[in-house]
Amino acid sequence: MSTDAHTPRRTFAIISHPDAGKTTLTEKLLLYGGAIHLAGSVRAARARRHATSDWMELEKQRGISITSSVLQFPYAGTRFNLLDTPGHQDFSEDTYRTLTAADCAVMLIDAAKGVEAQTRKLFQVCRLRNTPIATFINKLDRPGRDPFELMTEIEQLLSIHCVPVNWPIGSGTGFRGVYDRLSHKVLVFTRAGDHGQSVVNMEELSVDDPRLPEIVGETQWQMTRDEIELLDTAGEDVDVQAFREGKITPVFFGSAMTNFGIEPFLARFKDFAPPPAPRASSRGLVQASDRDFSAFIFKVQANMDKAHRDRVAFMRVCSGAFQSGMWVKHVRLGKEVRLSRPQQFFAQERTLVDEAYPGDVLGVFDPGMFRIGDTIVTGESFTFDAVPRFSPEHFARLRAKDPSRRKQFVQGLSQLVEEGTAQIFTVPGQEQQPVLGVVGQLQFEVLEHRLKSEYGVEVYLELLPYSHARWVEGEEATADAFEGRGYGAALYDQDGKLVVLFKSDWSLGIAERDFPKVTFHTTAPILIAPSK
Ligand code: G4P
């Protein structure tokens, strides 16, 4: 694949609820990009990875993907970088952070289910940064809900205006194709008969083609024409600028399983998706076109390969050009470093890279010097604005079973906290028994497993009944004001900021009512203090 500076980059992530079809869609995007030749290999690669990656034993046992990676595929002269976010119900903060490295997101919705819980959470995270969101309504090959009803649900639940780019012709076994509202063409698909393993046959017809009633069925075609007319009367065209500003979501229909609608999606998404965005920093907006190289770390992953106890740090390139072997400045450490064995991920295979440009993601071996949020530059030093920490939703008190392994316990914990596996909260005087907060409950299992296998520490984990953390700010925001008064528990985060843990929406609501002058933040910036 071309990696030269002139190939446009589009960097995005897919957000969805488990089972909406993210793995299937990812695979089909790779198929249409020519990155794989027969669908089915992503799952197979995943299975292979299970065989080689040991700490992922847990992942294998649970049959889920905890880790995320970056996939690239080319399409029509554009290079897409797809940031793969962990998709299981028990997703982690990694999922959120990965979104901060994407320039846009594709919201994948199961046509039978509509907007589901996890989609909603991830949507809100995108909204925090005004990340543009396109919508792909999937599984049209199965009986689903009415497309108008689905769009209304998205608008009502997510408060974003939907503008269909294409429109489905039929549904379930009668799903024959889509009508492209921009070109006014009808795209009719024919099943290849190999369960969507290879590219599907697509015929492009004019909307007035006399064969259409016969091809899609007379009643169906009449219905589609009425629907198209209705959409046209509403008179809304897709406004790419409004999408890029996060004001509307362009909506596509299709079936990742049968490949119907994949190509029409890619063909438009290529033009709609924004180029690498400028990013806020201590010296103002950093533009992708700036000459000096800059990048930030959005994810650190330990022991992807058990043979190396190293970690892999994932960095998103924001400006300039990266060349293999070059020296860069690690701003927090104030030190020149050489990035070791930079890798990219091609259809889940890792390859060493020579060059990378804005929008690209590099994985570098990390002997322990990178933290989430670190800025890497050449030229003048600056720091990118912090990657936020999000409110965990599950909490537990943790204690080492064997007090003599206290040192390893502290070391292991701080490593895992640094990686972003969990957040740590303490009460002054009770530092020996910290409270850990995670976004998905599975992270507790990951923590227990890793503390045991990597640090030889067994722990007692006592689940706590809290479900929300709020960083509180304001004159009245003191630990005493909240502690012991039934709101929840007042603790301090790893940067010494006051956090209140609430048991329910209800107790949070009461506290908000009782303390109108206090601000309750759902996120906290990760402080990137310079090293001493
Ligand atoms: P996820 O990563 O979002 O969790 O979803 P995944 O792609 O694994 O898909 C979940 C299930 O939905 C799979 O079925 C998959 O085949 C099915 N699916 C995905 N896209 C479509 C689609 O467009 N139409 C239909 N009808 N089904 C779709 P499964 O039975 O769990 O697995 P499998 O036996 O098919 O592998």
Coordinates of C-alpha atoms and ligand atoms in Angstrom, one line a residue:
M1 CA 0.0 0.0 0.0
S2 CA 1.2 3.5 -0.8
T3 CA 2.4 5.3 2.3
D4 CA 3.7 8.4 0.6
A5 CA 3.0 11.9 1.8
H6 CA 0.6 12.7 -1.0
T7 CA -1.9 9.9 -0.3
P8 CA -4.9 11.5 1.5
R9 CA -5.5 10.0 5.0
R10 CA -8.8 9.4 6.6
T11 CA -8.7 8.2 10.2
F12 CA -11.9 6.9 11.8
A13 CA -13.3 4.5 14.3
I14 CA -16.5 2.4 14.3
I15 CA -18.8 2.9 17.3
S16 CA -21.5 0.4 17.9
H17 CA -23.2 -1.9 20.4
P18 CA -21.9 -5.5 20.5
D19 CA -23.4 -7.7 17.8
A20 CA -24.4 -4.8 15.5
G21 CA -21.8 -6.1 13.0
K22 CA -18.6 -4.2 13.7
T23 CA -16.3 -7.1 13.0
T24 CA -18.2 -8.0 9.9
L25 CA -18.2 -4.4 8.6
T26 CA -14.5 -4.0 9.3
E27 CA -13.8 -7.2 7.4
K28 CA -15.9 -6.0 4.5
L29 CA -14.1 -2.6 4.4
L30 CA -10.8 -4.5 4.2
L31 CA -12.3 -6.7 1.5
Y32 CA -13.4 -3.7 -0.6
G33 CA -10.1 -2.0 0.0
G34 CA -8.3 -5.0 -1.4
A35 CA -6.5 -5.5 1.9
I36 CA -7.9 -9.0 2.2
H37 CA -9.1 -11.2 -0.5
L38 CA -11.7 -13.4 1.1
A39 CA -13.8 -12.2 4.1
G40 CA -13.4 -14.4 7.1
S41 CA -9.7 -13.8 7.6
V42 CA -10.1 -11.1 10.3
R43 CA -11.8 -13.6 12.5
A44 CA -9.2 -16.2 11.5
A45 CA -6.4 -13.7 12.3
R46 CA -8.0 -13.1 15.6
A47 CA -8.0 -16.8 16.4
R48 CA -4.3 -17.0 15.4
R49 CA -3.5 -14.1 17.7
H50 CA -5.2 -16.0 20.5
A51 CA -2.8 -18.8 19.9
T52 CA 0.2 -16.7 20.3
S53 CA -0.8 -14.1 22.8
D54 CA -0.8 -15.5 26.3
W55 CA -2.2 -12.8 28.5
M56 CA -5.0 -12.7 26.1
E57 CA -5.9 -16.1 27.5
L58 CA -8.7 -14.3 29.2
E59 CA -9.9 -12.8 26.0
K60 CA -9.9 -16.3 24.5
Q61 CA -11.8 -17.8 27.4
R62 CA -14.4 -15.1 27.1
G63 CA -14.4 -15.2 23.3
I64 CA -14.2 -11.5 23.1
S65 CA -11.8 -8.8 22.0
I66 CA -10.3 -6.7 24.8
T67 CA -7.5 -5.2 22.9
S68 CA -7.8 -2.8 20.0
S69 CA -5.6 -2.3 17.1
V70 CA -5.3 -0.2 14.0
L71 CA -6.1 -1.4 10.5
Q72 CA -5.3 0.3 7.2
F73 CA -6.9 -0.1 3.9
P74 CA -6.7 1.8 0.7
Y75 CA -9.8 2.8 -1.3
A76 CA -9.9 4.9 -4.5
G77 CA -6.6 6.6 -3.8
T78 CA -7.3 7.3 -0.2
R79 CA -5.7 5.6 2.7
F80 CA -8.1 4.8 5.5
N81 CA -6.8 4.2 9.1
L82 CA -9.5 2.4 11.0
L83 CA -9.0 2.5 14.8
D84 CA -10.5 -0.7 16.0
T85 CA -12.2 -0.2 19.4
P86 CA -13.0 -3.0 21.8
G87 CA -16.5 -3.9 21.2
H88 CA -17.7 -6.2 24.0
Q89 CA -20.3 -5.0 26.5
D90 CA -17.5 -4.8 29.0
F91 CA -15.6 -2.3 27.1
S92 CA -12.8 -0.3 28.6
E93 CA -11.6 3.3 28.8
D94 CA -9.3 2.4 25.9
T95 CA -12.4 2.4 23.7
Y96 CA -13.0 6.0 24.7
R97 CA -9.4 7.1 24.3
T98 CA -9.1 5.6 20.9
L99 CA -11.9 7.8 19.8
T100 CA -9.8 10.9 20.7
A101 CA -7.3 9.8 18.1
A102 CA -9.9 9.5 15.3
D103 CA -11.0 12.3 13.0
C104 CA -14.5 10.9 12.6
A105 CA -16.6 7.9 13.5
V106 CA -19.0 5.6 11.8
M107 CA -22.0 4.8 14.0
L108 CA -23.1 1.3 13.2
I109 CA -26.7 0.4 14.0
D110 CA -28.6 -2.9 13.8
A111 CA -31.7 -2.1 11.8
A112 CA -33.8 -4.4 14.0
K113 CA -32.5 -2.9 17.3
G114 CA -32.0 0.8 16.7
V115 CA -29.9 2.9 19.1
E116 CA -28.5 0.7 21.9
A117 CA -26.8 1.5 25.2
Q118 CA -23.2 1.3 24.2
T119 CA -23.7 3.2 21.0
R120 CA -25.2 6.0 23.1
K121 CA -22.2 6.2 25.4
L122 CA -19.7 6.2 22.6
F123 CA -21.8 8.7 20.7
Q124 CA -21.6 11.0 23.7
V125 CA -17.8 10.6 23.9
C126 CA -17.5 11.7 20.2
R127 CA -19.8 14.6 20.9
L128 CA -17.4 15.9 23.6
R129 CA -14.9 16.7 20.9
N130 CA -17.4 17.4 18.1
T131 CA -16.2 14.4 16.2
P132 CA -18.2 14.0 13.0
I133 CA -20.3 10.9 12.9
A134 CA -21.6 9.1 9.9
T135 CA -24.3 6.4 10.4
F136 CA -24.5 3.0 8.8
I137 CA -27.7 1.1 9.4
N138 CA -26.8 -2.5 9.1
K139 CA -28.5 -5.9 8.6
L140 CA -31.0 -4.7 6.0
D141 CA -31.0 -8.3 4.7
R142 CA -33.0 -9.2 7.8
P143 CA -36.5 -8.0 8.7
G144 CA -35.8 -4.7 10.5
R145 CA -37.5 -1.6 11.6
D146 CA -38.8 1.1 9.3
P147 CA -35.9 3.4 8.1
F148 CA -37.9 6.5 8.9
E149 CA -38.6 5.2 12.4
L150 CA -34.9 4.4 12.9
M151 CA -33.9 7.9 11.8
T152 CA -36.4 9.5 14.2
E153 CA -35.1 7.4 17.0
I154 CA -31.5 8.5 16.3
E155 CA -32.7 12.1 16.2
Q156 CA -34.6 11.9 19.4
L157 CA -32.2 9.8 21.5
L158 CA -29.0 11.4 20.2
S159 CA -30.1 14.9 19.3
I160 CA -28.5 14.9 15.9
H161 CA -30.1 15.5 12.6
C162 CA -30.1 12.6 10.2
V163 CA -29.7 13.2 6.4
P164 CA -30.0 10.0 4.4
V165 CA -27.3 9.7 1.7
N166 CA -28.9 6.6 0.2
W167 CA -32.1 4.8 0.8
P168 CA -32.8 1.1 1.0
I169 CA -34.9 -0.7 -1.6
G170 CA -36.8 -3.3 0.2
S171 CA -35.7 -5.2 3.3
G172 CA -35.2 -8.7 4.6
T173 CA -35.0 -11.2 1.7
G174 CA -36.5 -8.4 -0.5
F175 CA -33.5 -6.1 0.1
R176 CA -32.3 -5.4 -3.5
G177 CA -30.2 -2.3 -3.3
V178 CA -30.0 1.3 -2.5
Y179 CA -31.0 4.5 -4.2
D180 CA -28.1 7.1 -4.1
R181 CA -29.7 10.5 -3.4
L182 CA -26.7 12.4 -4.8
S183 CA -26.4 10.8 -8.2
H184 CA -30.1 9.8 -8.4
K185 CA -28.9 6.3 -9.4
V186 CA -30.3 3.0 -8.3
L187 CA -27.6 0.5 -7.2
V188 CA -28.9 -3.0 -7.5
F189 CA -27.0 -5.9 -6.0
T190 CA -26.9 -9.6 -6.8
R191 CA -25.8 -12.1 -4.2
A192 CA -22.7 -13.9 -5.1
G193 CA -23.8 -17.1 -3.3
D194 CA -20.7 -17.4 -1.2
H195 CA -22.1 -15.8 2.0
G196 CA -20.5 -12.5 1.3
Q197 CA -17.0 -13.7 1.2
S198 CA -16.2 -11.9 -2.0
V199 CA -17.2 -8.6 -3.5
V200 CA -20.9 -8.4 -4.6
N201 CA -22.1 -7.7 -8.1
M202 CA -23.5 -4.2 -8.4
E203 CA -25.5 -2.7 -11.3
E204 CA -26.0 1.0 -11.5
L205 CA -29.3 2.0 -13.1
S206 CA -30.9 5.3 -13.8
V207 CA -33.9 6.0 -11.6
D208 CA -36.1 6.0 -14.8
D209 CA -34.8 2.7 -16.1
P210 CA -37.9 0.8 -17.3
R211 CA -36.5 -2.5 -16.0
L212 CA -36.6 -1.4 -12.4
P213 CA -40.2 -2.5 -11.6
E214 CA -39.3 -5.9 -12.8
I215 CA -35.9 -6.1 -11.1
V216 CA -37.1 -5.0 -7.6
G217 CA -40.7 -5.9 -7.9
E218 CA -43.5 -3.6 -8.9
T219 CA -45.0 -2.9 -5.5
Q220 CA -41.6 -2.5 -3.9
W221 CA -40.4 -0.1 -6.6
Q222 CA -43.6 2.0 -6.2
M223 CA -43.0 2.2 -2.5
T224 CA -39.4 3.2 -2.9
R225 CA -40.4 5.9 -5.4
D226 CA -42.9 7.3 -2.9
E227 CA -40.3 7.3 -0.1
I228 CA -37.7 9.0 -2.3
E229 CA -40.2 11.6 -3.2
L230 CA -41.0 12.2 0.4
L231 CA -37.3 12.6 1.2
D232 CA -36.9 15.0 -1.7
T233 CA -39.9 17.0 -0.6
A234 CA -38.2 17.4 2.8
G235 CA -35.6 19.0 0.5
E236 CA -32.5 18.1 2.3
D237 CA -29.2 17.5 0.7
V238 CA -26.2 16.2 2.5
D239 CA -24.2 19.1 3.7
V240 CA -20.6 17.8 4.0
Q241 CA -19.6 20.9 6.0
A242 CA -22.4 20.4 8.5
F243 CA -21.3 16.8 8.9
R244 CA -17.7 17.8 9.4
E245 CA -18.8 20.3 12.1
G246 CA -20.7 17.5 13.8
K247 CA -24.1 19.1 13.1
I248 CA -25.7 16.3 11.0
T249 CA -25.1 12.6 10.5
P250 CA -25.2 11.3 6.9
V251 CA -27.1 8.0 7.0
F252 CA -26.3 4.9 4.8
F253 CA -28.1 1.6 4.6
G254 CA -26.7 -1.8 3.9
S255 CA -25.8 -5.3 5.0
A256 CA -22.3 -6.0 6.0
M257 CA -23.0 -9.7 5.8
T258 CA -24.1 -9.8 2.2
N259 CA -21.9 -6.8 1.2
F260 CA -25.0 -4.9 -0.1
G261 CA -24.3 -1.2 0.3
I262 CA -20.6 -1.5 1.3
E263 CA -19.2 0.0 -1.9
P264 CA -21.8 2.8 -2.0
F265 CA -20.9 3.7 1.6
L266 CA -17.1 3.8 0.9
A267 CA -17.5 5.7 -2.3
R268 CA -19.3 8.6 -0.4
F269 CA -17.5 8.3 2.9
K270 CA -14.2 8.8 1.1
D271 CA -15.4 12.2 0.1
F272 CA -17.2 13.1 3.3
A273 CA -14.7 12.0 5.9
P274 CA -12.6 14.9 7.1
P275 CA -8.8 15.1 6.5
P276 CA -6.6 14.9 9.6
A277 CA -7.9 17.6 11.9
P278 CA -5.9 20.4 13.6
R279 CA -5.3 19.6 17.3
A280 CA -5.3 21.9 20.3
S281 CA -2.0 22.3 22.1
S282 CA -0.1 24.6 24.5
R283 CA 1.0 26.7 21.5
G284 CA -2.4 26.9 19.8
L285 CA -3.8 24.7 17.0
V286 CA -1.3 22.3 15.4
Q287 CA -2.2 21.9 11.8
A288 CA -1.6 18.7 9.9
S289 CA 0.3 20.8 7.4
D290 CA 2.8 22.1 9.9
R291 CA 6.3 21.1 9.0
D292 CA 7.6 19.7 12.2
F293 CA 6.7 16.2 13.3
S294 CA 4.3 15.9 16.2
A295 CA 2.3 13.0 17.7
F296 CA 0.6 12.0 20.9
I297 CA 0.2 8.7 22.7
F298 CA -3.4 7.6 23.1
K299 CA -2.9 4.0 24.1
V300 CA -0.3 1.9 25.8
Q301 CA -0.7 -1.8 25.7
A302 CA 1.4 -4.3 27.7
N303 CA 2.6 -7.6 26.6
M304 CA 0.9 -8.0 23.2
D305 CA 3.6 -10.6 22.7
K306 CA 4.4 -12.6 25.8
A307 CA 7.9 -13.2 24.4
H308 CA 8.7 -9.6 25.0
R309 CA 7.7 -8.1 28.3
D310 CA 7.7 -4.7 26.6
R311 CA 4.7 -2.6 26.0
V312 CA 3.5 -1.1 22.8
A313 CA 2.6 2.6 22.8
F314 CA 0.3 3.8 20.1
M315 CA 0.8 7.3 18.8
R316 CA -1.3 9.3 16.4
V317 CA 0.7 11.4 14.0
C318 CA -0.6 15.0 14.0
S319 CA 1.8 17.0 11.8
G320 CA 5.0 16.6 9.8
A321 CA 6.5 13.4 8.7
F322 CA 7.9 10.5 10.6
Q323 CA 10.9 8.7 9.3
S324 CA 12.2 5.4 10.7
G325 CA 15.2 5.9 12.9
M326 CA 14.7 9.6 13.5
W327 CA 15.3 11.2 16.8
V328 CA 12.3 12.9 18.4
K329 CA 11.7 14.9 21.6
H330 CA 9.7 13.3 24.4
V331 CA 8.3 16.5 25.9
R332 CA 7.4 15.2 29.3
L333 CA 10.8 13.7 29.9
G334 CA 12.5 16.6 28.2
K335 CA 14.7 14.1 26.4
E336 CA 15.6 13.1 22.8
V337 CA 14.5 9.5 22.1
R338 CA 14.6 7.2 19.1
L339 CA 11.4 5.4 18.4
S340 CA 12.1 1.8 18.4
R341 CA 10.7 -0.6 15.8
P342 CA 7.8 1.5 14.7
Q343 CA 5.0 -0.7 13.3
Q344 CA 1.8 -0.4 11.5
F345 CA -1.0 -2.9 11.2
F346 CA -2.1 -4.1 7.9
A347 CA -5.2 -6.4 8.1
Q348 CA -4.0 -7.4 11.5
E349 CA -0.5 -8.2 10.4
R350 CA 2.2 -6.0 11.8
T351 CA 4.7 -4.5 9.5
L352 CA 7.7 -2.2 10.2
V353 CA 7.3 1.2 8.8
D354 CA 9.7 3.6 7.2
E355 CA 7.5 6.7 7.1
A356 CA 4.2 8.0 8.5
Y357 CA 2.2 11.1 8.0
P358 CA -0.6 13.0 9.8
G359 CA -3.6 10.7 10.4
D360 CA -1.4 7.6 10.7
V361 CA -1.0 5.6 13.8
L362 CA 2.3 4.0 14.8
G363 CA 2.9 1.4 17.4
V364 CA 6.3 1.6 19.0
F365 CA 8.0 -0.7 21.5
D366 CA 8.1 1.0 24.8
P367 CA 10.5 0.1 27.5
G368 CA 8.3 2.1 29.9
M369 CA 8.8 5.7 29.0
F370 CA 5.4 6.5 27.4
R371 CA 2.2 7.4 29.1
I372 CA -1.2 8.1 27.7
G373 CA -1.3 11.8 26.6
D374 CA 2.5 12.2 26.1
T375 CA 3.5 14.5 23.3
I376 CA 6.3 13.7 20.9
V377 CA 7.8 16.4 18.7
T378 CA 10.7 17.5 16.6
G379 CA 11.5 21.2 16.7
E380 CA 10.0 23.5 19.3
S381 CA 8.5 21.8 22.3
F382 CA 4.8 22.0 23.2
T383 CA 2.2 19.7 24.6
F384 CA -1.1 18.6 23.1
D385 CA -4.1 19.3 25.2
A386 CA -4.8 16.4 27.6
V387 CA -6.6 13.3 26.7
P388 CA -9.5 13.2 29.2
R389 CA -10.2 10.5 31.7
F390 CA -13.8 9.4 31.7
S391 CA -16.0 8.6 34.6
P392 CA -15.7 4.9 35.5
E393 CA -18.9 3.0 36.1
H394 CA -17.7 0.1 38.2
F395 CA -15.7 0.4 41.4
A396 CA -13.9 -2.0 43.7
R397 CA -11.6 -1.9 46.7
L398 CA -8.4 -3.8 46.2
R399 CA -6.0 -5.4 48.7
A400 CA -3.1 -7.8 48.2
K401 CA -3.7 -11.2 49.8
D402 CA -0.1 -11.5 50.8
P403 CA 1.0 -8.3 52.6
S404 CA 4.7 -9.3 51.9
R405 CA 4.0 -8.7 48.2
R406 CA 3.0 -5.1 48.8
K407 CA 5.8 -3.7 46.7
Q408 CA 4.9 -5.8 43.6
F409 CA 1.2 -4.8 44.3
V410 CA 2.0 -1.1 44.2
Q411 CA 4.3 -1.5 41.2
G412 CA 1.8 -3.6 39.2
L413 CA -1.1 -1.3 40.0
S414 CA 0.7 1.8 39.0
Q415 CA 1.7 0.2 35.7
L416 CA -1.8 -0.8 35.0
V417 CA -3.2 2.6 36.0
E418 CA -0.6 4.3 33.7
E419 CA -1.8 2.1 30.8
G420 CA -5.3 3.3 31.5
T421 CA -6.7 -0.1 32.4
A422 CA -8.2 1.4 35.6
Q423 CA -8.3 4.6 37.5
I424 CA -7.2 4.7 41.1
F425 CA -8.9 6.6 43.9
T426 CA -7.7 6.9 47.5
V427 CA -8.9 8.1 50.9
P428 CA -6.1 9.9 52.8
G429 CA -4.7 7.4 55.3
Q430 CA -6.1 4.4 53.5
E431 CA -3.7 4.3 50.5
Q432 CA -3.0 0.6 51.2
Q433 CA -6.6 -0.2 50.0
P434 CA -7.2 1.9 47.0
V435 CA -10.5 2.0 45.2
L436 CA -10.2 1.2 41.5
G437 CA -12.6 2.5 38.9
V438 CA -13.2 1.0 35.5
V439 CA -15.5 1.7 32.6
G440 CA -16.3 -2.0 31.9
Q441 CA -16.5 -4.6 34.6
L442 CA -14.4 -7.0 32.7
Q443 CA -11.4 -4.8 33.4
F444 CA -11.5 -6.1 37.0
E445 CA -10.9 -9.6 35.7
V446 CA -8.1 -8.3 33.4
L447 CA -6.5 -6.5 36.4
E448 CA -6.7 -9.5 38.7
H449 CA -5.4 -11.8 35.9
R450 CA -2.5 -9.5 35.0
L451 CA -1.5 -8.7 38.6
K452 CA -1.3 -12.4 39.2
S453 CA 0.4 -13.5 36.0
E454 CA 2.8 -10.5 35.6
Y455 CA 3.5 -9.4 39.1
G456 CA 2.8 -12.6 41.1
V457 CA 0.2 -10.8 43.3
E458 CA -3.1 -12.2 44.3
V459 CA -5.7 -9.7 45.4
Y460 CA -9.0 -9.5 47.2
L461 CA -11.4 -7.4 45.2
E462 CA -14.5 -6.1 47.0
L463 CA -17.0 -4.6 44.6
L464 CA -18.5 -1.3 45.7
P465 CA -22.0 -0.1 44.9
Y466 CA -21.1 3.1 43.0
S467 CA -21.9 3.8 39.4
H468 CA -20.8 7.3 38.7
A469 CA -17.7 9.4 39.4
R470 CA -17.8 13.2 39.3
W471 CA -14.8 15.4 39.6
V472 CA -16.2 18.3 41.7
E473 CA -15.0 21.8 41.5
G474 CA -16.0 25.1 43.2
E475 CA -15.7 26.7 46.6
E476 CA -18.1 24.4 48.3
A477 CA -16.5 21.3 46.8
T478 CA -14.8 19.8 49.8
A479 CA -14.6 16.2 50.9
D480 CA -16.4 17.1 54.1
A481 CA -19.4 18.5 52.3
F482 CA -20.0 15.2 50.5
E483 CA -18.6 12.5 52.8
G484 CA -21.0 10.8 55.2
R485 CA -24.0 12.7 54.1
G486 CA -25.6 10.0 52.0
Y487 CA -24.5 11.3 48.6
G488 CA -21.7 8.9 48.1
A489 CA -18.0 8.7 48.9
A490 CA -15.5 11.5 48.6
L491 CA -12.0 10.3 47.4
Y492 CA -9.0 11.7 45.6
D493 CA -7.8 10.7 42.1
Q494 CA -4.3 10.0 41.1
D495 CA -3.6 13.7 40.5
G496 CA -5.0 14.6 43.9
K497 CA -8.3 15.9 42.6
L498 CA -11.5 15.5 44.6
V499 CA -13.9 13.0 43.2
V500 CA -17.3 11.9 44.5
L501 CA -18.6 8.5 43.8
F502 CA -22.4 8.2 43.5
K503 CA -24.5 5.1 43.8
S504 CA -27.1 6.2 41.3
D505 CA -28.4 8.9 39.0
W506 CA -30.8 9.8 41.7
S507 CA -28.1 10.5 44.4
L508 CA -26.1 12.4 41.8
G509 CA -29.2 14.5 41.0
I510 CA -29.8 15.3 44.7
A511 CA -26.2 16.4 45.1
E512 CA -26.4 18.6 42.0
R513 CA -29.6 20.1 43.5
D514 CA -28.0 20.7 46.9
F515 CA -24.8 22.2 45.6
P516 CA -25.8 24.5 42.7
K517 CA -22.4 26.3 42.9
V518 CA -20.4 23.1 42.5
T519 CA -19.5 21.9 39.0
F520 CA -19.8 18.1 38.5
H521 CA -17.4 17.0 35.7
T522 CA -17.8 13.7 34.0
T523 CA -14.3 13.8 32.7
A524 CA -11.0 14.9 34.0
P525 CA -7.9 15.9 32.0
I526 CA -5.0 13.6 32.5
L527 CA -2.3 15.9 33.9
I528 CA 0.9 15.5 32.1
A529 CA 3.3 16.8 34.7
P530 CA 6.9 17.2 33.5
S531 CA 9.1 14.5 35.0
K532 CA 11.3 15.6 37.9
Ligands
G4P1 P1 -19.8 -7.1 16.5 O1 -18.3 -7.2 16.1 O2 -20.4 -5.8 16.4 O3 -20.0 -7.7 17.8 O4 -20.6 -8.0 15.5 P2 -20.2 -9.1 14.5 O5 -19.6 -8.6 13.2 O6 -19.4 -10.2 15.2 O7 -21.7 -9.7 14.1 C1 -22.5 -10.2 15.1 C2 -23.5 -11.1 14.4 O8 -24.3 -10.4 13.4 C3 -22.8 -12.2 13.6 O9 -23.6 -13.4 13.7 C4 -22.8 -11.7 12.2 O10 -22.7 -12.7 11.2 C5 -24.1 -11.0 12.2 N1 -24.1 -9.9 11.2 C6 -23.3 -8.9 10.9 N2 -23.7 -8.1 9.9 C7 -24.8 -8.7 9.5 C8 -25.7 -8.3 8.4 O11 -25.5 -7.4 7.7 N3 -26.8 -9.1 8.3 C9 -27.0 -10.2 9.1 N4 -28.1 -10.9 8.8 N5 -26.2 -10.5 10.1 C10 -25.1 -9.8 10.3 P3 -23.4 -14.6 14.6 O12 -24.4 -15.6 14.3 O13 -23.1 -14.1 16.0 O14 -22.0 -15.1 14.1 P4 -21.6 -15.9 12.7 O15 -22.0 -17.3 13.1 O16 -22.4 -15.3 11.6 O17 -20.1 -15.7 12.6

